Amino acid sequence: MNAPQSPSDIRTRLQGAASPDSAARDAAEARNSVLTKPPGALGRLEEIAIWYAAWRGDARPRIESPQVLVFAGNHGVAARGVSAFPPEVTVQMVANFEAGGAAINQLSDLAGAKMSVHAIDLDTPTADFTQGPAMDEAAFMAAFNTGWDAVDANADLLVVGEMGIGNTTSAAAISHALYGGEAADWTGRGTGVDEAGVALKAQVVAEGLAANPQAAEDPLEALRCLGGREVAAMAGAMARARMDGIPVILDGFICTAAAAVLARTAEGALDHAIAGHASEEQAHVRLLEELGKAPLLSLALRLGEGSGAALAIQILKGALACHSGMASFAEAGVSDG
Amino acid sequence: MNAPQSPSDIRTRLQGAASPDSAARDAAEARNSVLTKPPGALGRLEEIAIWYAAWRGDARPRIESPQVLVFAGNHGVAARGVSAFPPEVTVQMVANFEAGGAAINQLSDLAGAKMSVHAIDLDTPTADFTQGPAMDEAAFMAAFNTGWDAVDANADLLVVGEMGIGNTTSAAAISHALYGGEAADWTGRGTGVDEAGVALKAQVVAEGLAANPQAAEDPLEALRCLGGREVAAMAGAMARARMDGIPVILDGFICTAAAAVLARTAEGALDHAIAGHASEEQAHVRLLEELGKAPLLSLALRLGEGSGAALAIQILKGALACHSGMASFAEAGVSDG
């Protein structure tokens, strides 16, 4: 699918995106109701299976080709000292992803997912957003479309992860622009800053919003002005998945902030996404509440990379394995109560 | 390992069971601290990996041979009308397990687990425990040892599941005997009874305790007098796993009631077990609190069969894949903050 040419093109496409297949949903619901278990006994697995079936237009699908995309970017705002790690860790971790040594590599392998890493202009950090927009429109569209183009149209499930020293500060600023409140509502410890570090992050976020007033008016402007390249790419990949009917599992705070930009840009633009987990980053839970998405896992992860979502692939696989593999009461000769 | 000969033999063995390997635990903790992630960023996955390493006596293990055992039994107390399903469903579902059509089959396959079904004297329900002990000592030991002998000594993780119409009532009675409170604290909807059904279950549980006063004095007596054969077998399998150093993932209410018998029989007898999930059966959450075990998943499952625990195998696999597969900061050339 050809990539969008401008922010207004992104908006138009998301507004015109197709709904999930209601016939497949109905057929999946009918199937669910005759499987050999008490009604509702598989809890959220049943909801997930029906939701997924509707998005895939198939009443009895399985998850066979999940894709994990990891985007990396560097942030001008990192120079403000908002992270516990120095900016050079971004490129070091990209090498680690490429060598197969990171958590996301192990979790992608376990899930049978095809994983790839996309480092975006690491030598050119975005501008410090406390001084003005992080990206101009050309840089923003290039980053967004790096994500858009990275999606495999044959994938049947997508996870997007990230690496970018300073990016919880970017995600906090975007969230604050989208949902208001106080800057401190959206800032947390990230990879491990102390209390003074959290206070600094809140100050930097507040400065970012003051320097970019248009961010509060338009979600895509929030992404351009306050985002990193990897955050824009995540949004691009999730937007593409929306157009292609590929369900998405949201990861942690940064991924969810990117996703929230889509949700605020067009009604229903994030209906293809489920929350993989609730991270330890406090603002993540609030963001999921704003989005009305209940997390599948709650294991105190706060790593990013797509790690929580990649782990949650297994839950979706389990849901679809049950839905599509179980016998019906009639097939098994079991009395249905 | 030869099977125990009597309840007192069970008690003696559990009291003498070895502790996990502290050297392996220390080595696993040391390894965890140098992996390429911020300290603690993998949350509960880190705890799980270290706990598992200690039980396996290996600082860098993986989960390669999980075993799922499903035990089935029939309950005299089912004649009191405590279930939404008739007793013949037990044998029908056993046939479904054997044919591969149940939820546990799909989830075991997905987890790469070897699954087997053990139907125990389905033609001979236990006695109605409101009239006296459900099993005599010979029947109890035979059922317990069916579980004991079913464990594969080469398994590296164990899940025990069950099928038995009426067995949430049995689990409620056991829990009530072990932890006191009111009968109504331990009764819930099971496979789907209505409010009057729940009240009937509570009455039946109270009658069961009145008819078997020794159950409140001795946990193994609670299991013999109030348990079903499949509940005793689950306890037997988990006891065997304790002796063999095989970690266990607890499933729902019935499994956890069987596990609680071990925990109350000897200090540390359940230290090899982790809670796979919190089920929708309300008493399950209370029972996990009594045991001090926090569930890994909370997906509103209430199926039994071992389904929630089998799904949670994936979480443990993920934890160990990260722990044992990730690069260290030194190996990857990543700055550690």
XYZ file of C-alpha atoms in Angstrom:
674
model
C 0.000 0.000 0.000
C 1.502 3.349 -1.038
C 2.539 5.546 1.834
C 0.729 8.751 2.796
C 2.190 12.002 1.502
C 1.300 14.419 4.283
C -0.314 14.628 7.722
C -3.640 15.471 6.101
C -3.306 12.370 3.918
C -2.734 10.286 7.078
C -5.882 11.794 8.599
C -7.970 11.165 5.505
C -6.910 7.560 5.271
C -7.584 6.831 8.932
C -11.012 8.469 8.647
C -11.816 6.219 5.697
C -10.475 2.982 7.153
C -12.798 -0.011 6.869
C -14.632 -1.531 9.824
C -13.962 -5.123 10.864
C -15.986 -7.877 9.191
C -19.280 -8.223 11.031
C -20.217 -11.477 9.281
C -16.965 -13.068 10.446
C -17.603 -11.713 13.936
C -21.104 -13.215 14.006
C -19.839 -16.554 12.736
C -17.052 -16.547 15.327
C -19.558 -15.773 18.079
C -21.755 -18.625 16.916
C -18.786 -20.979 16.891
C -17.678 -19.839 20.351
C -21.107 -20.634 21.771
C -20.974 -24.330 20.817
C -17.417 -25.182 21.884
C -16.922 -27.812 24.610
C -16.780 -25.552 27.661
C -19.318 -23.803 29.867
C -20.457 -20.491 28.312
C -17.892 -17.772 29.016
C -15.499 -20.134 30.828
C -12.526 -19.018 28.720
C -13.093 -15.431 29.842
C -11.107 -12.852 27.930
C -9.771 -15.501 25.550
C -13.256 -15.705 24.055
C -13.510 -11.942 23.496
C -10.059 -11.857 21.956
C -10.819 -14.681 19.558
C -14.036 -13.061 18.323
C -12.382 -9.647 17.998
C -9.468 -11.129 16.084
C -11.762 -13.148 13.806
C -13.670 -10.000 12.884
C -10.465 -8.153 11.996
C -9.162 -11.031 9.907
C -12.513 -11.644 8.194
C -12.264 -15.325 9.116
C -14.483 -17.071 11.655
C -11.832 -19.673 12.486
C -8.397 -18.123 12.126
C -5.082 -18.899 13.774
C -2.086 -16.700 14.373
C 0.703 -17.970 12.182
C 2.735 -14.988 10.992
C 3.211 -12.399 13.725
C 5.582 -9.550 12.990
C 7.634 -7.582 15.513
C 9.080 -4.238 14.403
C 11.542 -2.393 16.598
C 12.253 1.243 15.760
C 15.109 3.257 17.208
C 15.686 6.992 17.285
C 17.677 9.579 19.174
C 16.169 12.539 20.971
C 17.541 16.045 21.242
C 15.814 16.319 24.572
C 18.096 13.582 25.953
C 20.743 16.292 26.301
C 18.606 17.690 29.120
C 19.564 14.679 31.244
C 16.122 13.068 31.376
C 17.380 9.462 31.195
C 19.411 7.203 33.476
C 21.380 6.082 30.401
C 23.547 8.074 27.957
C 22.305 8.546 24.347
C 24.978 6.241 22.907
C 23.076 3.330 24.429
C 20.519 3.652 21.613
C 23.020 2.623 18.926
C 24.581 0.025 21.210
C 21.212 -1.571 21.812
C 20.448 -1.549 18.067
C 23.593 -3.617 17.601
C 22.390 -5.897 20.386
C 19.000 -6.316 18.646
C 20.783 -7.108 15.386
C 22.996 -9.654 17.127
C 20.014 -11.318 18.802
C 21.003 -10.505 22.377
C 18.112 -8.389 23.668
C 14.926 -9.416 25.470
C 12.812 -8.710 22.384
C 14.872 -11.169 20.350
C 14.176 -13.971 22.810
C 10.474 -13.157 23.088
C 10.022 -12.816 19.324
C 11.689 -16.173 18.748
C 9.505 -17.798 21.377
C 6.376 -16.389 19.715
C 7.474 -17.499 16.268
C 7.470 -13.871 15.155
C 9.545 -12.358 12.391
C 11.452 -9.510 14.045
C 13.338 -6.654 12.405
C 15.066 -3.536 13.688
C 14.866 -0.143 12.017
C 17.315 2.449 13.262
C 16.220 5.864 12.006
C 18.927 8.498 11.560
C 20.570 7.776 14.892
C 23.369 10.200 14.030
C 20.808 12.985 13.744
C 18.823 13.324 16.969
C 15.528 15.155 16.722
C 15.643 18.787 17.838
C 15.205 19.490 21.562
C 11.424 20.000 21.731
C 11.728 22.529 24.530
C 13.116 24.868 21.835
C 10.512 24.177 19.122
C 9.283 21.252 16.982
C 11.294 18.038 17.255
C 10.870 17.402 13.516
C 9.954 19.394 10.452
C 7.219 17.928 8.282
C 9.597 16.180 5.880
C 11.483 14.478 8.702
C 8.209 13.541 10.375
C 6.720 11.991 7.228
C 9.958 10.118 6.510
C 9.929 8.617 10.008
C 6.189 7.852 9.909
C 6.581 6.128 6.560
C 9.575 4.121 7.733
C 7.042 2.489 10.012
C 4.340 2.333 7.357
C 6.621 0.630 4.849
C 8.077 -1.819 7.362
C 4.782 -3.650 7.841
C 4.534 -6.975 6.040
C 1.102 -7.075 4.379
C 1.080 -10.833 4.981
C 1.551 -10.541 8.727
C -1.464 -11.611 10.764
C -0.492 -9.779 13.953
C 1.772 -6.810 14.628
C 3.857 -5.710 17.598
C 5.800 -2.450 17.467
C 8.574 -1.770 19.912
C 11.177 0.900 20.374
C 14.560 1.936 21.643
C 15.448 5.580 22.163
C 17.167 7.107 25.162
C 14.874 9.913 26.313
C 11.707 8.558 24.759
C 9.581 8.240 27.897
C 9.920 12.036 28.109
C 8.715 12.306 24.515
C 5.808 9.950 25.227
C 4.900 11.967 28.327
C 4.840 15.186 26.317
C 2.661 13.638 23.610
C 0.261 12.209 26.203
C 0.049 15.554 27.963
C -0.711 17.291 24.647
C -3.413 14.734 23.799
C -5.128 14.435 27.162
C -4.246 17.496 29.233
C -3.829 17.276 32.993
C -0.510 18.264 34.538
C 2.902 17.428 33.097
C 3.675 15.477 36.270
C 0.693 13.185 35.599
C 2.527 11.782 32.608
C 6.098 11.470 33.814
C 7.674 8.518 35.609
C 10.956 6.804 36.255
C 11.569 5.514 32.722
C 14.622 3.249 32.716
C 15.349 4.291 36.288
C 15.796 7.987 37.100
C 15.386 9.146 40.705
C 12.802 11.535 42.137
C 14.734 14.622 41.071
C 14.970 13.102 37.605
C 11.199 12.664 37.474
C 10.733 16.303 38.485
C 13.157 17.365 35.750
C 11.220 15.294 33.199
C 7.977 17.007 34.221
C 9.616 20.404 33.814
C 10.978 19.471 30.385
C 7.538 18.202 29.328
C 5.906 21.448 30.437
C 8.524 23.446 28.525
C 7.896 21.273 25.464
C 4.193 22.035 25.454
C 4.832 25.739 25.979
C 7.248 25.770 23.042
C 4.818 23.895 20.761
C 1.301 25.245 21.349
C -0.012 23.637 18.144
C 0.627 20.193 19.711
C -2.433 20.554 21.922
C -4.626 21.342 18.888
C -3.777 18.492 16.525
C -2.631 14.971 17.486
C -0.397 14.597 14.427
C 1.236 17.902 15.324
C 1.812 16.546 18.833
C 3.596 13.579 17.271
C 5.689 15.765 14.948
C 6.588 18.414 17.522
C 7.124 16.210 20.592
C 7.804 12.776 19.174
C 10.967 11.035 18.253
C 11.540 9.435 14.898
C 10.919 5.987 16.397
C 7.657 7.164 17.958
C 6.469 8.503 14.593
C 7.498 5.229 12.946
C 5.481 3.228 15.483
C 2.429 5.342 14.683
C 3.075 4.821 10.983
C 3.288 1.063 11.347
C 0.102 0.904 13.418
C -1.714 3.139 10.916
C -0.661 0.867 8.077
C -1.843 -2.173 10.063
C -5.210 -0.445 10.520
C -5.562 -0.034 6.765
C -4.524 -3.650 6.109
C -6.724 -5.187 8.830
C -3.753 -6.496 10.803
C -4.478 -6.626 14.552
C -1.934 -4.905 16.781
C -0.850 -5.641 20.345
C 0.168 -2.471 22.141
C 3.330 -2.553 24.209
C 4.177 -0.061 26.953
C 3.979 3.664 27.477
C 5.847 4.856 24.386
C 4.006 2.531 22.031
C 0.697 3.461 23.611
C 1.423 7.186 23.288
C 2.086 6.656 19.572
C -1.137 4.659 19.324
C -3.087 7.357 21.156
C -2.156 9.797 18.399
C -4.071 7.599 15.957
C -7.023 7.218 18.332
C -7.259 11.002 18.665
C -6.847 11.574 14.929
C -9.848 9.542 13.746
C -12.725 7.675 15.389
C -12.036 3.954 15.373
C -8.438 4.310 14.174
C -7.217 2.184 17.060
C -9.987 -0.413 17.126
C -7.592 -2.977 15.668
C -5.350 -2.740 18.751
C -5.460 -4.549 22.081
C -3.402 -3.648 25.141
C -0.706 -6.264 25.666
C 0.236 -5.306 29.195
C 0.223 -2.648 31.881
C 3.764 -1.496 32.457
C 5.262 -0.182 35.664
C 5.452 3.294 34.124
C 2.490 4.855 35.964
C 1.383 7.045 33.086
C 0.880 3.957 30.951
C -2.046 2.793 33.060
C -3.658 6.218 32.769
C -3.151 6.253 29.024
C -4.771 2.822 28.667
C -7.736 4.087 30.675
C -8.063 7.075 28.328
C -8.080 4.623 25.434
C -10.560 2.290 27.144
C -8.254 -0.700 26.724
C -7.772 -3.273 29.489
C -4.290 -4.830 29.517
C -3.873 -8.582 29.040
C -0.819 -8.878 31.268
C 0.349 -7.046 34.347
C 3.817 -8.306 35.171
C 5.583 -5.087 36.184
C 7.578 -4.897 32.952
C 9.071 -1.524 32.049
C 11.577 -2.389 29.351
C 9.940 -1.297 26.123
C 11.389 -2.848 22.933
C 7.968 -4.411 22.355
C 8.736 -6.946 25.067
C 5.397 -6.967 26.890
C 3.440 -7.106 23.654
C 5.623 -9.895 22.285
C 4.924 -11.899 25.431
C 1.216 -11.218 24.961
C 1.341 -12.751 21.464
C 1.181 -16.051 23.334
C -2.106 -15.096 24.950
C -3.620 -14.276 21.574
C -2.241 -17.488 20.109
C -3.816 -19.371 23.003
C -7.153 -17.676 22.440
C -7.173 -18.563 18.752
C -5.849 -22.066 19.312
C -8.825 -22.738 21.594
C -11.336 -20.983 19.376
C -10.248 -22.606 16.154
C -9.075 -25.963 17.481
C -11.674 -27.049 20.021
C -14.466 -29.498 19.286
C -18.106 -28.479 19.514
C -20.531 -30.195 21.907
C -22.054 -31.990 18.921
C -18.690 -33.087 17.482
C -17.507 -34.411 20.843
C -20.811 -35.921 21.983
C -20.782 -33.862 25.176
C -24.037 -32.845 26.903
C -24.267 -29.073 26.968
C -25.897 -28.674 30.382
C 10.449 -42.640 42.966
C 8.435 -45.227 44.902
C 5.013 -44.047 45.964
C 4.069 -43.315 49.580
C 2.263 -46.046 51.475
C 0.061 -44.040 53.830
C -0.969 -40.502 54.760
C 1.736 -40.437 57.425
C 4.297 -41.463 54.798
C 3.144 -38.547 52.617
C 3.598 -36.197 55.567
C 7.049 -37.521 56.403
C 8.249 -37.163 52.834
C 6.965 -33.620 52.472
C 8.572 -32.648 55.775
C 11.899 -34.005 54.536
C 11.781 -32.517 51.052
C 14.943 -30.723 49.948
C 15.198 -26.957 49.600
C 15.913 -25.365 46.236
C 19.559 -24.916 45.216
C 20.847 -21.691 46.739
C 24.065 -21.705 44.691
C 22.042 -21.872 41.470
C 19.817 -19.106 42.778
C 22.805 -16.888 43.548
C 24.338 -17.555 40.149
C 21.030 -16.805 38.429
C 20.720 -13.542 40.370
C 24.229 -12.567 39.349
C 23.468 -13.352 35.719
C 20.188 -11.402 35.852
C 22.024 -8.325 37.098
C 24.302 -8.072 34.036
C 21.764 -8.695 31.257
C 21.181 -5.919 28.688
C 18.238 -4.167 30.316
C 17.772 -1.624 33.086
C 17.778 -3.309 36.529
C 14.356 -4.805 37.246
C 12.909 -3.813 33.856
C 11.618 -7.316 33.174
C 9.571 -7.180 36.378
C 8.102 -10.494 37.446
C 9.891 -12.311 34.634
C 13.131 -11.762 36.532
C 11.763 -13.209 39.785
C 10.337 -16.192 37.947
C 13.611 -16.947 36.186
C 15.619 -16.859 39.415
C 13.037 -18.954 41.277
C 12.960 -21.517 38.482
C 16.765 -21.647 38.250
C 16.976 -22.397 41.961
C 14.479 -25.261 41.690
C 16.237 -26.749 38.691
C 19.700 -26.317 40.188
C 20.832 -24.608 36.986
C 21.705 -20.924 36.712
C 20.777 -20.762 33.032
C 17.959 -23.209 32.342
C 15.230 -23.253 29.736
C 11.831 -24.898 29.792
C 11.882 -27.684 27.269
C 9.774 -30.544 28.605
C 6.619 -29.300 30.311
C 4.076 -31.911 31.325
C 0.321 -31.440 31.645
C -1.629 -34.051 33.605
C -5.428 -34.024 33.603
C -7.188 -36.139 36.223
C -10.883 -36.955 36.153
C -13.141 -38.271 38.879
C -16.797 -38.478 39.776
C -18.306 -37.142 42.975
C -21.080 -38.639 45.051
C -22.002 -35.143 46.099
C -22.935 -34.312 42.480
C -26.204 -36.136 43.170
C -27.101 -33.201 45.400
C -27.470 -31.055 42.272
C -24.497 -28.770 42.926
C -23.434 -28.456 39.266
C -24.957 -26.930 36.143
C -23.930 -30.074 34.244
C -24.944 -33.730 34.765
C -22.285 -36.219 36.036
C -22.098 -38.039 32.688
C -20.276 -34.984 31.318
C -17.151 -36.133 33.183
C -16.742 -39.254 31.042
C -17.795 -37.391 27.887
C -15.142 -34.758 28.495
C -12.516 -37.442 29.132
C -13.286 -38.768 25.661
C -12.968 -35.211 24.350
C -9.541 -34.854 26.034
C -8.456 -38.156 24.531
C -9.649 -37.071 21.076
C -7.837 -33.733 21.339
C -10.939 -31.542 21.268
C -10.807 -29.683 24.587
C -9.256 -26.350 25.479
C -6.446 -28.038 27.424
C -5.431 -29.992 24.329
C -4.997 -26.804 22.315
C -3.132 -24.988 25.083
C -0.857 -27.949 25.804
C 0.034 -28.251 22.132
C 0.765 -24.551 21.916
C 3.071 -24.780 24.942
C 4.866 -27.822 23.570
C 3.724 -29.792 26.592
C 3.197 -33.529 26.790
C -0.388 -33.945 27.962
C -2.103 -37.074 29.284
C -5.500 -37.805 30.783
C -6.072 -40.068 33.752
C -9.670 -41.030 34.421
C -9.919 -42.547 37.903
C -12.738 -45.014 38.543
C -15.372 -42.874 36.853
C -17.892 -45.691 37.275
C -17.428 -45.485 41.036
C -18.135 -41.964 42.292
C -16.747 -41.077 45.694
C -19.244 -41.293 48.555
C -21.426 -38.248 49.184
C -19.301 -36.384 51.732
C -22.350 -34.998 53.513
C -22.865 -38.568 54.767
C -19.274 -39.320 55.825
C -15.802 -39.594 54.231
C -15.688 -39.399 50.439
C -12.960 -42.072 50.339
C -11.587 -44.720 52.648
C -7.835 -44.727 53.125
C -7.159 -47.340 50.446
C -9.178 -45.455 47.838
C -7.526 -42.190 48.857
C -3.986 -43.570 48.598
C -4.780 -45.203 45.251
C -6.015 -41.882 43.865
C -3.128 -39.901 45.381
C -0.621 -42.323 43.909
C -2.277 -42.235 40.493
C -1.095 -38.637 40.482
C 2.258 -39.428 42.050
C 3.039 -42.112 39.463
C 1.857 -40.038 36.499
C 4.650 -37.480 36.867
C 7.470 -37.858 34.370
C 10.716 -37.501 36.334
C 12.242 -35.875 33.230
C 9.639 -33.124 33.031
C 10.993 -29.659 33.779
C 7.619 -28.066 34.575
C 4.291 -29.506 35.672
C 0.683 -28.424 35.238
C -2.116 -30.451 36.802
C -5.676 -30.030 35.635
C -8.965 -31.724 36.320
C -12.410 -32.667 35.186
C -15.083 -33.741 37.624
C -18.679 -32.593 37.749
C -19.222 -31.334 41.298
C -15.587 -30.663 42.085
C -15.830 -26.955 42.878
C -18.032 -28.062 45.781
C -15.339 -30.496 46.877
C -12.671 -27.772 46.569
C -14.838 -25.389 48.602
C -15.242 -27.965 51.362
C -11.486 -28.651 51.462
C -10.702 -24.922 51.554
C -13.223 -24.381 54.318
C -11.688 -27.227 56.335
C -8.165 -25.841 55.829
C -8.813 -22.144 56.406
C -12.093 -21.808 58.299
C -14.397 -18.867 57.711
C -17.942 -19.522 56.534
C -18.942 -22.135 53.970
C -20.307 -19.330 51.781
C -16.835 -17.736 51.624
C -15.631 -20.684 49.578
C -18.528 -21.345 47.233
C -19.118 -19.793 43.826
C -20.805 -20.370 40.500
C -18.553 -23.187 39.283
C -19.452 -24.017 35.683
C -22.479 -21.744 35.932
C -25.038 -22.395 38.665
C -27.410 -19.584 39.679
C -27.707 -17.854 43.042
C -29.892 -20.586 44.520
C -27.302 -23.084 43.304
C -24.532 -21.230 45.106
C -26.592 -21.233 48.305
C -27.155 -24.988 47.926
C -23.406 -25.501 47.464
C -22.712 -23.583 50.663
C -25.213 -25.715 52.544
C -23.709 -28.917 51.154
C -20.206 -27.715 52.124
C -21.365 -26.968 55.665
C -22.972 -30.416 55.901
C -19.738 -31.959 54.625
C -17.695 -30.370 57.374
C -20.230 -31.355 60.014
C -20.166 -34.963 58.807
C -16.336 -35.076 58.766
C -15.020 -33.269 61.851
C -11.536 -34.772 61.428
C -11.165 -32.787 58.174
C -10.597 -29.576 60.118
C -7.815 -31.222 62.169
C -5.620 -32.721 59.450
C -5.178 -31.469 55.882
C -4.705 -34.949 54.441
C -7.924 -35.998 56.168
C -9.644 -33.008 54.561
C -8.459 -34.291 51.191
C -9.576 -37.865 51.902
C -12.943 -36.992 53.429
C -13.967 -34.089 51.162
C -11.907 -34.571 48.023
C -12.608 -36.367 44.835
C -10.273 -38.914 43.365
C -9.020 -36.372 40.823
C -8.354 -33.819 43.588
C -6.313 -36.380 45.525
C -4.430 -37.274 42.342
C -3.576 -33.603 41.733
C -2.162 -33.378 45.242
C -0.210 -36.572 44.627
C 1.295 -35.268 41.407
C 2.273 -31.960 43.002
C 3.797 -33.774 45.993
C 5.853 -35.953 43.661
C 6.988 -32.848 41.760
C 8.081 -31.328 45.082
C 10.258 -34.361 45.812
C 11.728 -34.328 42.282
C 12.375 -30.552 42.142
C 9.939 -30.018 39.274
C 8.342 -26.546 39.405
C 4.544 -26.487 39.245
C 2.166 -23.885 37.848
C -1.087 -23.848 39.784
C -4.304 -23.690 37.800
C -7.659 -22.594 39.205
C -9.661 -23.185 42.349
C -9.706 -26.980 42.403
C -6.004 -27.301 41.666
C -5.190 -24.668 44.254
C -7.327 -26.395 46.906
C -5.383 -29.613 46.265
C -2.132 -27.622 46.490
C -3.231 -25.969 49.729
C -3.468 -29.412 51.330
C 0.277 -29.815 50.747
C 1.032 -26.312 52.001
C -0.856 -27.041 55.237
C 0.735 -30.473 55.640
C 4.370 -29.360 55.741
C 6.234 -26.059 55.789
C 7.605 -25.295 52.330
C 5.768 -28.153 50.641
C 4.368 -25.766 48.057
C 7.414 -23.575 47.523
C 7.943 -25.192 44.110
C 4.597 -23.826 42.874
C 3.670 -20.514 41.292
C 0.120 -19.290 40.704
C -0.667 -19.403 36.998
C -3.785 -17.263 37.081
C -6.612 -15.855 39.135
C -9.834 -17.472 38.017
C -13.308 -15.981 38.073
C -14.249 -18.357 40.897
C -14.128 -15.853 43.774
C -12.829 -18.304 46.357
C -9.755 -18.887 44.206
C -8.476 -15.384 44.824
C -8.937 -15.850 48.570
C -7.149 -19.177 48.476
C -4.188 -17.651 46.618
C -4.019 -14.938 49.261
C -3.933 -17.565 51.999
C -1.051 -19.202 50.144
C 0.727 -15.881 49.577
C 0.942 -16.475 45.835
C 0.302 -13.693 43.315
C -1.221 -14.918 40.033
C 0.627 -14.403 36.751
C -2.509 -13.991 34.656
C -5.934 -12.597 35.350
C -8.060 -13.265 32.284
C -11.383 -14.249 33.856
C -10.940 -17.926 33.029
C -13.061 -20.412 34.975
C -12.730 -23.591 32.964
C -10.370 -25.765 34.954
C -8.720 -28.630 33.003
C -5.376 -26.940 33.723
C -6.181 -24.351 31.063
C -5.016 -21.207 32.871
C -1.818 -22.845 34.038
C -1.092 -24.218 30.570
C -1.446 -20.708 29.175
C 0.920 -19.464 31.877
C 3.592 -21.941 30.723
C 4.246 -19.362 28.007
C 5.007 -16.704 30.602
C 7.527 -18.959 32.299
C 9.038 -19.886 28.959
C 9.353 -16.182 28.168
C 11.020 -15.503 31.501
C 13.577 -18.245 30.970
C 14.117 -17.404 27.307
C 15.098 -13.878 28.357
C 17.156 -14.975 31.343
C 19.077 -17.660 29.546
C 19.203 -16.172 26.050
C 19.992 -12.491 26.525
C 23.456 -10.988 26.163
C 25.217 -9.314 29.070
C 26.279 -5.673 28.936
C 29.879 -6.824 28.481
C 29.030 -9.329 25.721
C 26.973 -6.762 23.812
C 29.238 -3.764 24.421
C 26.369 -1.773 25.917
C 27.027 0.929 28.545
C 25.278 -0.021 31.767
C 24.216 3.446 32.867
